[in-house]
Amino acid sequence: MNTIYSSPTGERLLREHYLDQLRRWPVSAEHLRVATDQGETFVLVCGPSDAPPVVLLHGSGANAGAWSGDIAALARTSRVYAVDLIGEPGLSAPSRPPLEGGAHAQWLVQVLDGLGLTEPAVVGMSLGGWMALDLATRRPDRVRRLGLLCPGGLGRQTMGKIVAALALRALGPWGRRRSVRAMTGLSAAEAVPMLEVLERTFAHFRPRTERLPAFSDQALGELTMPVLAVVGGRDAMFDSAGTAARLRAWVPHAQVRVLPEAGHALLGQGEELARFLAE
């Protein structure tokens, strides 16, 4: 058993559910594996082979399946590379290098090199948004356009709420359900399938709990690629008003949208992302 799961049984259960989800993927897809210094990285590839490439980076406690609701829109006009982040409950290596120091940007560069991608668009949500920004600030030559959904590293990270939500998991299924709803902000009927996936995942998966490093004003001010950022006004994990304010101040060309009634998990952003990627 690797240490990101609570038990071998839990690891096997989550893997079986993910493999079943991949078998039912909404569009035709290829499955690739890229060798990196952090271990093997799984990448789900779909969309027209001659379309502009976009790399998708999911959030914590997830895998490429997080894009299933948006993939049809994104794969219509882009060649999509949905990466399973290392150290998360997908099919990539369980490696968790330090967040400081550029290890994740180095890993992503190796993934891009392995895929033959020189300068793709990169879209990330939450932890994946932080990794996308980390890559863009360290290697702007490798990011053609940058899409961010509730990214970390900009607005204040509300660690107290996160710790309180994680503590609820000790209360069994009821606590896990409350924890997932509190962290994601999801409650609508159409979000029930996603909530069930997250409840199952966090019953068997140990997420990273350290604070994400913040990006400096100087690093943000040096971003020149087109940027779209969408944040939820009721995000319980990051100060979305602070995220929007810093982007408007230091990346004035960025398109910034605040969804007043949305929480941390932003579903159904595929069409807006597709429009941004096609500009």
PDB file of C-alpha atoms in Angstrom, residues 18-268:
ATOM      1  CA  TYR A  18     -11.758   5.339 -11.663  1.00  0.00           C
ATOM      2  CA  LEU A  19     -11.099   2.647 -14.270  1.00  0.00           C
ATOM      3  CA  ASP A  20     -14.857   2.197 -14.656  1.00  0.00           C
ATOM      4  CA  GLN A  21     -15.235   5.959 -15.147  1.00  0.00           C
ATOM      5  CA  LEU A  22     -12.534   5.907 -17.825  1.00  0.00           C
ATOM      6  CA  ARG A  23     -14.368   3.076 -19.622  1.00  0.00           C
ATOM      7  CA  ARG A  24     -17.477   5.292 -19.705  1.00  0.00           C
ATOM      8  CA  TRP A  25     -15.596   8.470 -20.742  1.00  0.00           C
ATOM      9  CA  PRO A  26     -17.949  10.745 -22.741  1.00  0.00           C
ATOM     10  CA  VAL A  27     -15.650  11.121 -25.770  1.00  0.00           C
ATOM     11  CA  SER A  28     -13.163   8.873 -27.544  1.00  0.00           C
ATOM     12  CA  ALA A  29      -9.827   8.986 -25.702  1.00  0.00           C
ATOM     13  CA  GLU A  30      -6.314   7.559 -25.624  1.00  0.00           C
ATOM     14  CA  HIS A  31      -4.463   6.612 -22.442  1.00  0.00           C
ATOM     15  CA  LEU A  32      -0.779   7.567 -22.287  1.00  0.00           C
ATOM     16  CA  ARG A  33       1.895   7.121 -19.636  1.00  0.00           C
ATOM     17  CA  VAL A  34       4.873   9.456 -19.406  1.00  0.00           C
ATOM     18  CA  ALA A  35       8.073   8.634 -17.501  1.00  0.00           C
ATOM     19  CA  THR A  36       9.329  11.429 -15.213  1.00  0.00           C
ATOM     20  CA  ASP A  37      11.777  11.784 -12.330  1.00  0.00           C
ATOM     21  CA  GLN A  38       8.735  11.653  -9.982  1.00  0.00           C
ATOM     22  CA  GLY A  39       7.502   8.399 -11.474  1.00  0.00           C
ATOM     23  CA  GLU A  40       5.021   7.467 -14.165  1.00  0.00           C
ATOM     24  CA  THR A  41       2.346  10.028 -15.073  1.00  0.00           C
ATOM     25  CA  PHE A  42      -1.010   9.039 -16.571  1.00  0.00           C
ATOM     26  CA  VAL A  43      -2.517  11.306 -19.238  1.00  0.00           C
ATOM     27  CA  LEU A  44      -5.941  10.986 -20.862  1.00  0.00           C
ATOM     28  CA  VAL A  45      -5.891  12.419 -24.405  1.00  0.00           C
ATOM     29  CA  CYS A  46      -8.882  13.349 -26.562  1.00  0.00           C
ATOM     30  CA  GLY A  47     -10.040  15.826 -29.192  1.00  0.00           C
ATOM     31  CA  PRO A  48      -8.892  16.467 -32.768  1.00  0.00           C
ATOM     32  CA  SER A  49      -5.229  15.541 -33.207  1.00  0.00           C
ATOM     33  CA  ASP A  50      -4.535  18.714 -35.225  1.00  0.00           C
ATOM     34  CA  ALA A  51      -6.277  21.095 -32.790  1.00  0.00           C
ATOM     35  CA  PRO A  52      -4.352  23.461 -30.462  1.00  0.00           C
ATOM     36  CA  PRO A  53      -3.229  21.559 -27.328  1.00  0.00           C
ATOM     37  CA  VAL A  54      -4.491  22.249 -23.824  1.00  0.00           C
ATOM     38  CA  VAL A  55      -3.254  20.582 -20.635  1.00  0.00           C
ATOM     39  CA  LEU A  56      -5.784  20.123 -17.815  1.00  0.00           C
ATOM     40  CA  LEU A  57      -4.733  19.891 -14.154  1.00  0.00           C
ATOM     41  CA  HIS A  58      -7.369  18.777 -11.637  1.00  0.00           C
ATOM     42  CA  GLY A  59      -7.631  19.656  -7.949  1.00  0.00           C
ATOM     43  CA  SER A  60      -6.742  17.800  -4.751  1.00  0.00           C
ATOM     44  CA  GLY A  61      -8.497  14.515  -4.035  1.00  0.00           C
ATOM     45  CA  ALA A  62      -9.351  14.051  -7.699  1.00  0.00           C
ATOM     46  CA  ASN A  63      -8.043  12.773 -11.033  1.00  0.00           C
ATOM     47  CA  ALA A  64      -8.679  13.443 -14.716  1.00  0.00           C
ATOM     48  CA  GLY A  65     -12.243  12.249 -14.154  1.00  0.00           C
ATOM     49  CA  ALA A  66     -12.935  15.664 -12.618  1.00  0.00           C
ATOM     50  CA  TRP A  67     -13.214  17.027 -16.180  1.00  0.00           C
ATOM     51  CA  SER A  68     -15.874  14.545 -17.332  1.00  0.00           C
ATOM     52  CA  GLY A  69     -18.647  17.155 -17.291  1.00  0.00           C
ATOM     53  CA  ASP A  70     -16.638  19.671 -19.324  1.00  0.00           C
ATOM     54  CA  ILE A  71     -14.668  17.404 -21.632  1.00  0.00           C
ATOM     55  CA  ALA A  72     -17.176  17.395 -24.511  1.00  0.00           C
ATOM     56  CA  ALA A  73     -16.976  21.194 -24.805  1.00  0.00           C
ATOM     57  CA  LEU A  74     -13.214  21.326 -24.397  1.00  0.00           C
ATOM     58  CA  ALA A  75     -12.440  18.462 -26.797  1.00  0.00           C
ATOM     59  CA  ARG A  76     -14.566  19.988 -29.554  1.00  0.00           C
ATOM     60  CA  THR A  77     -11.881  22.483 -30.594  1.00  0.00           C
ATOM     61  CA  SER A  78      -8.785  21.498 -28.574  1.00  0.00           C
ATOM     62  CA  ARG A  79      -6.477  18.514 -28.321  1.00  0.00           C
ATOM     63  CA  VAL A  80      -6.952  17.846 -24.610  1.00  0.00           C
ATOM     64  CA  TYR A  81      -4.328  16.315 -22.336  1.00  0.00           C
ATOM     65  CA  ALA A  82      -5.944  15.665 -18.932  1.00  0.00           C
ATOM     66  CA  VAL A  83      -3.101  14.843 -16.535  1.00  0.00           C
ATOM     67  CA  ASP A  84      -3.439  12.803 -13.336  1.00  0.00           C
ATOM     68  CA  LEU A  85      -1.431  14.816 -10.788  1.00  0.00           C
ATOM     69  CA  ILE A  86       1.266  12.925  -8.893  1.00  0.00           C
ATOM     70  CA  GLY A  87       0.408  12.232  -5.256  1.00  0.00           C
ATOM     71  CA  GLU A  88      -3.345  12.234  -5.954  1.00  0.00           C
ATOM     72  CA  PRO A  89      -5.904   9.394  -6.309  1.00  0.00           C
ATOM     73  CA  GLY A  90      -5.452   8.710 -10.023  1.00  0.00           C
ATOM     74  CA  LEU A  91      -3.143   6.455 -12.018  1.00  0.00           C
ATOM     75  CA  SER A  92       0.043   8.542 -11.679  1.00  0.00           C
ATOM     76  CA  ALA A  93       2.847   7.888  -9.187  1.00  0.00           C
ATOM     77  CA  PRO A  94       2.080   8.646  -5.489  1.00  0.00           C
ATOM     78  CA  SER A  95       5.116  10.953  -5.267  1.00  0.00           C
ATOM     79  CA  ARG A  96       4.624  14.182  -3.262  1.00  0.00           C
ATOM     80  CA  PRO A  97       7.689  16.406  -3.637  1.00  0.00           C
ATOM     81  CA  PRO A  98       7.798  19.663  -1.618  1.00  0.00           C
ATOM     82  CA  LEU A  99       5.555  22.426  -2.929  1.00  0.00           C
ATOM     83  CA  GLU A 100       8.373  24.953  -2.568  1.00  0.00           C
ATOM     84  CA  GLY A 101      11.384  24.927  -4.857  1.00  0.00           C
ATOM     85  CA  GLY A 102       9.960  24.207  -8.299  1.00  0.00           C
ATOM     86  CA  ALA A 103       9.732  20.400  -8.191  1.00  0.00           C
ATOM     87  CA  HIS A 104       6.199  20.382  -9.578  1.00  0.00           C
ATOM     88  CA  ALA A 105       7.061  22.782 -12.407  1.00  0.00           C
ATOM     89  CA  GLN A 106      10.022  20.565 -13.268  1.00  0.00           C
ATOM     90  CA  TRP A 107       7.727  17.513 -13.265  1.00  0.00           C
ATOM     91  CA  LEU A 108       5.230  19.281 -15.544  1.00  0.00           C
ATOM     92  CA  VAL A 109       7.982  20.282 -17.967  1.00  0.00           C
ATOM     93  CA  GLN A 110       9.000  16.626 -18.147  1.00  0.00           C
ATOM     94  CA  VAL A 111       5.367  15.679 -18.809  1.00  0.00           C
ATOM     95  CA  LEU A 112       5.104  18.292 -21.591  1.00  0.00           C
ATOM     96  CA  ASP A 113       8.387  17.093 -23.103  1.00  0.00           C
ATOM     97  CA  GLY A 114       7.176  13.483 -22.953  1.00  0.00           C
ATOM     98  CA  LEU A 115       3.979  14.471 -24.753  1.00  0.00           C
ATOM     99  CA  GLY A 116       5.860  16.524 -27.345  1.00  0.00           C
ATOM    100  CA  LEU A 117       4.140  19.756 -26.281  1.00  0.00           C
ATOM    101  CA  THR A 118       6.224  22.918 -26.605  1.00  0.00           C
ATOM    102  CA  GLU A 119       3.829  25.665 -25.529  1.00  0.00           C
ATOM    103  CA  PRO A 120       0.293  24.412 -24.804  1.00  0.00           C
ATOM    104  CA  ALA A 121      -2.507  26.246 -23.053  1.00  0.00           C
ATOM    105  CA  VAL A 122      -2.703  25.123 -19.418  1.00  0.00           C
ATOM    106  CA  VAL A 123      -5.910  25.050 -17.363  1.00  0.00           C
ATOM    107  CA  GLY A 124      -5.949  24.140 -13.674  1.00  0.00           C
ATOM    108  CA  MET A 125      -8.464  24.030 -10.846  1.00  0.00           C
ATOM    109  CA  SER A 126      -7.614  24.562  -7.140  1.00  0.00           C
ATOM    110  CA  LEU A 127      -4.360  22.658  -6.476  1.00  0.00           C
ATOM    111  CA  GLY A 128      -4.050  22.182 -10.232  1.00  0.00           C
ATOM    112  CA  GLY A 129      -4.525  25.939 -10.655  1.00  0.00           C
ATOM    113  CA  TRP A 130      -1.649  26.503  -8.244  1.00  0.00           C
ATOM    114  CA  MET A 131       0.513  24.096 -10.290  1.00  0.00           C
ATOM    115  CA  ALA A 132      -0.480  25.847 -13.526  1.00  0.00           C
ATOM    116  CA  LEU A 133       0.509  29.217 -12.032  1.00  0.00           C
ATOM    117  CA  ASP A 134       3.718  27.741 -10.641  1.00  0.00           C
ATOM    118  CA  LEU A 135       4.640  26.538 -14.131  1.00  0.00           C
ATOM    119  CA  ALA A 136       3.617  29.834 -15.767  1.00  0.00           C
ATOM    120  CA  THR A 137       5.690  31.948 -13.352  1.00  0.00           C
ATOM    121  CA  ARG A 138       8.774  29.703 -13.555  1.00  0.00           C
ATOM    122  CA  ARG A 139       8.580  28.714 -17.223  1.00  0.00           C
ATOM    123  CA  PRO A 140       6.375  31.250 -19.063  1.00  0.00           C
ATOM    124  CA  ASP A 141       7.920  30.032 -22.320  1.00  0.00           C
ATOM    125  CA  ARG A 142       5.979  26.748 -21.866  1.00  0.00           C
ATOM    126  CA  VAL A 143       2.469  28.227 -21.326  1.00  0.00           C
ATOM    127  CA  ARG A 144       0.599  29.766 -24.273  1.00  0.00           C
ATOM    128  CA  ARG A 145      -2.611  30.619 -22.413  1.00  0.00           C
ATOM    129  CA  LEU A 146      -3.500  30.165 -18.743  1.00  0.00           C
ATOM    130  CA  GLY A 147      -6.934  29.206 -17.391  1.00  0.00           C
ATOM    131  CA  LEU A 148      -7.545  29.166 -13.634  1.00  0.00           C
ATOM    132  CA  LEU A 149     -10.548  27.855 -11.673  1.00  0.00           C
ATOM    133  CA  CYS A 150     -10.408  28.794  -7.958  1.00  0.00           C
ATOM    134  CA  PRO A 151      -6.589  28.614  -7.963  1.00  0.00           C
ATOM    135  CA  GLY A 152      -4.474  28.418  -4.834  1.00  0.00           C
ATOM    136  CA  GLY A 153      -1.541  30.715  -4.104  1.00  0.00           C
ATOM    137  CA  LEU A 154      -3.313  34.055  -4.658  1.00  0.00           C
ATOM    138  CA  GLY A 155      -6.022  34.778  -2.075  1.00  0.00           C
ATOM    139  CA  ARG A 156      -5.608  33.803   1.578  1.00  0.00           C
ATOM    140  CA  GLN A 157      -5.969  30.062   2.232  1.00  0.00           C
ATOM    141  CA  THR A 158      -8.530  29.526   5.009  1.00  0.00           C
ATOM    142  CA  MET A 159      -6.706  26.764   6.879  1.00  0.00           C
ATOM    143  CA  GLY A 160      -9.062  26.868   9.891  1.00  0.00           C
ATOM    144  CA  LYS A 161     -12.098  25.957   7.802  1.00  0.00           C
ATOM    145  CA  ILE A 162     -10.129  23.264   5.980  1.00  0.00           C
ATOM    146  CA  VAL A 163      -8.946  21.654   9.231  1.00  0.00           C
ATOM    147  CA  ALA A 164     -12.494  21.799  10.659  1.00  0.00           C
ATOM    148  CA  ALA A 165     -13.924  20.200   7.527  1.00  0.00           C
ATOM    149  CA  LEU A 166     -11.307  17.451   7.549  1.00  0.00           C
ATOM    150  CA  ALA A 167     -12.058  16.733  11.230  1.00  0.00           C
ATOM    151  CA  LEU A 168     -15.670  15.958  10.311  1.00  0.00           C
ATOM    152  CA  ARG A 169     -14.468  12.887   8.404  1.00  0.00           C
ATOM    153  CA  ALA A 170     -13.894  11.110  11.726  1.00  0.00           C
ATOM    154  CA  LEU A 171     -17.682  11.101  12.247  1.00  0.00           C
ATOM    155  CA  GLY A 172     -18.283   8.463   9.593  1.00  0.00           C
ATOM    156  CA  PRO A 173     -20.418   8.747   6.438  1.00  0.00           C
ATOM    157  CA  TRP A 174     -22.473  11.682   7.810  1.00  0.00           C
ATOM    158  CA  GLY A 175     -19.287  13.581   8.698  1.00  0.00           C
ATOM    159  CA  ARG A 176     -17.654  12.853   5.335  1.00  0.00           C
ATOM    160  CA  ARG A 177     -20.744  14.112   3.538  1.00  0.00           C
ATOM    161  CA  ARG A 178     -20.744  17.341   5.592  1.00  0.00           C
ATOM    162  CA  SER A 179     -16.986  17.711   5.078  1.00  0.00           C
ATOM    163  CA  VAL A 180     -17.174  17.367   1.290  1.00  0.00           C
ATOM    164  CA  ARG A 181     -20.126  19.735   1.013  1.00  0.00           C
ATOM    165  CA  ALA A 182     -18.405  22.316   3.229  1.00  0.00           C
ATOM    166  CA  MET A 183     -15.156  22.228   1.249  1.00  0.00           C
ATOM    167  CA  THR A 184     -16.685  22.206  -2.236  1.00  0.00           C
ATOM    168  CA  GLY A 185     -19.795  24.325  -1.722  1.00  0.00           C
ATOM    169  CA  LEU A 186     -21.751  21.805  -3.810  1.00  0.00           C
ATOM    170  CA  SER A 187     -25.322  21.005  -2.804  1.00  0.00           C
ATOM    171  CA  ALA A 188     -27.530  21.164  -5.911  1.00  0.00           C
ATOM    172  CA  ALA A 189     -29.213  18.004  -7.171  1.00  0.00           C
ATOM    173  CA  GLU A 190     -27.071  17.956 -10.321  1.00  0.00           C
ATOM    174  CA  ALA A 191     -23.944  17.875  -8.136  1.00  0.00           C
ATOM    175  CA  VAL A 192     -24.945  14.673  -6.325  1.00  0.00           C
ATOM    176  CA  PRO A 193     -22.893  12.325  -8.583  1.00  0.00           C
ATOM    177  CA  MET A 194     -19.787  14.457  -8.014  1.00  0.00           C
ATOM    178  CA  LEU A 195     -20.451  14.589  -4.262  1.00  0.00           C
ATOM    179  CA  GLU A 196     -20.736  10.794  -4.154  1.00  0.00           C
ATOM    180  CA  VAL A 197     -17.380  10.455  -5.927  1.00  0.00           C
ATOM    181  CA  LEU A 198     -15.734  12.878  -3.494  1.00  0.00           C
ATOM    182  CA  GLU A 199     -17.289  11.223  -0.420  1.00  0.00           C
ATOM    183  CA  ARG A 200     -15.965   7.852  -1.551  1.00  0.00           C
ATOM    184  CA  THR A 201     -12.543   9.308  -2.338  1.00  0.00           C
ATOM    185  CA  PHE A 202     -12.072  11.065   0.998  1.00  0.00           C
ATOM    186  CA  ALA A 203     -13.155   7.925   2.856  1.00  0.00           C
ATOM    187  CA  HIS A 204      -9.978   6.217   1.592  1.00  0.00           C
ATOM    188  CA  PHE A 205      -7.563   8.972   0.515  1.00  0.00           C
ATOM    189  CA  ARG A 206      -5.219  11.173   2.579  1.00  0.00           C
ATOM    190  CA  PRO A 207      -5.063  14.646   0.985  1.00  0.00           C
ATOM    191  CA  ARG A 208      -2.166  17.058   1.286  1.00  0.00           C
ATOM    192  CA  THR A 209      -2.824  19.441   4.192  1.00  0.00           C
ATOM    193  CA  GLU A 210       0.043  21.914   3.956  1.00  0.00           C
ATOM    194  CA  ARG A 211      -0.544  25.532   2.977  1.00  0.00           C
ATOM    195  CA  LEU A 212       0.067  26.270  -0.706  1.00  0.00           C
ATOM    196  CA  PRO A 213       2.956  28.723  -1.246  1.00  0.00           C
ATOM    197  CA  ALA A 214       1.768  32.195  -2.276  1.00  0.00           C
ATOM    198  CA  PHE A 215       2.944  33.777  -5.508  1.00  0.00           C
ATOM    199  CA  SER A 216       4.691  37.127  -5.173  1.00  0.00           C
ATOM    200  CA  ASP A 217       3.327  40.304  -6.736  1.00  0.00           C
ATOM    201  CA  GLN A 218       6.485  40.496  -8.837  1.00  0.00           C
ATOM    202  CA  ALA A 219       6.006  36.975 -10.219  1.00  0.00           C
ATOM    203  CA  LEU A 220       2.384  37.745 -11.119  1.00  0.00           C
ATOM    204  CA  GLY A 221       3.383  41.039 -12.725  1.00  0.00           C
ATOM    205  CA  GLU A 222       5.702  39.218 -15.110  1.00  0.00           C
ATOM    206  CA  LEU A 223       2.913  37.082 -16.613  1.00  0.00           C
ATOM    207  CA  THR A 224       2.299  38.138 -20.211  1.00  0.00           C
ATOM    208  CA  MET A 225       0.236  35.240 -21.610  1.00  0.00           C
ATOM    209  CA  PRO A 226      -3.583  35.591 -21.846  1.00  0.00           C
ATOM    210  CA  VAL A 227      -5.181  34.644 -18.512  1.00  0.00           C
ATOM    211  CA  LEU A 228      -8.743  33.708 -17.571  1.00  0.00           C
ATOM    212  CA  ALA A 229      -9.607  33.227 -13.897  1.00  0.00           C
ATOM    213  CA  VAL A 230     -13.000  32.129 -12.550  1.00  0.00           C
ATOM    214  CA  VAL A 231     -13.593  32.028  -8.777  1.00  0.00           C
ATOM    215  CA  GLY A 232     -16.547  31.304  -6.514  1.00  0.00           C
ATOM    216  CA  GLY A 233     -17.754  34.119  -4.264  1.00  0.00           C
ATOM    217  CA  ARG A 234     -18.526  31.589  -1.487  1.00  0.00           C
ATOM    218  CA  ASP A 235     -15.263  29.642  -1.717  1.00  0.00           C
ATOM    219  CA  ALA A 236     -14.601  28.146   1.750  1.00  0.00           C
ATOM    220  CA  MET A 237     -10.979  27.233   0.964  1.00  0.00           C
ATOM    221  CA  PHE A 238      -9.532  30.399  -0.576  1.00  0.00           C
ATOM    222  CA  ASP A 239     -10.352  34.100  -0.230  1.00  0.00           C
ATOM    223  CA  SER A 240     -11.782  34.517  -3.727  1.00  0.00           C
ATOM    224  CA  ALA A 241     -12.132  38.310  -3.347  1.00  0.00           C
ATOM    225  CA  GLY A 242      -8.422  38.438  -2.563  1.00  0.00           C
ATOM    226  CA  THR A 243      -7.649  36.209  -5.559  1.00  0.00           C
ATOM    227  CA  ALA A 244      -9.608  38.492  -7.881  1.00  0.00           C
ATOM    228  CA  ALA A 245      -8.069  41.659  -6.399  1.00  0.00           C
ATOM    229  CA  ARG A 246      -4.488  40.442  -6.790  1.00  0.00           C
ATOM    230  CA  LEU A 247      -5.028  39.339 -10.376  1.00  0.00           C
ATOM    231  CA  ARG A 248      -6.669  42.649 -11.302  1.00  0.00           C
ATOM    232  CA  ALA A 249      -3.830  44.577  -9.654  1.00  0.00           C
ATOM    233  CA  TRP A 250      -0.847  42.597 -10.939  1.00  0.00           C
ATOM    234  CA  VAL A 251      -2.144  40.902 -14.107  1.00  0.00           C
ATOM    235  CA  PRO A 252      -4.292  43.728 -15.504  1.00  0.00           C
ATOM    236  CA  HIS A 253      -4.823  41.988 -18.849  1.00  0.00           C
ATOM    237  CA  ALA A 254      -6.386  38.959 -17.100  1.00  0.00           C
ATOM    238  CA  GLN A 255     -10.078  38.228 -17.526  1.00  0.00           C
ATOM    239  CA  VAL A 256     -11.408  37.744 -13.976  1.00  0.00           C
ATOM    240  CA  ARG A 257     -14.895  36.450 -13.213  1.00  0.00           C
ATOM    241  CA  VAL A 258     -16.388  36.088  -9.737  1.00  0.00           C
ATOM    242  CA  LEU A 259     -19.448  33.813  -9.511  1.00  0.00           C
ATOM    243  CA  PRO A 260     -21.216  35.254  -6.425  1.00  0.00           C
ATOM    244  CA  GLU A 261     -23.224  32.127  -5.482  1.00  0.00           C
ATOM    245  CA  ALA A 262     -20.571  29.495  -6.276  1.00  0.00           C
ATOM    246  CA  GLY A 263     -18.287  27.735  -3.802  1.00  0.00           C
ATOM    247  CA  HIS A 264     -14.874  26.194  -4.338  1.00  0.00           C
ATOM    248  CA  ALA A 265     -15.809  23.481  -6.839  1.00  0.00           C
ATOM    249  CA  LEU A 266     -16.765  25.092 -10.136  1.00  0.00           C
ATOM    250  CA  LEU A 267     -18.666  22.720 -12.399  1.00  0.00           C
ATOM    251  CA  GLY A 268     -19.874  23.430 -15.912  1.00  0.00           C
TER     252      GLY A 268
END
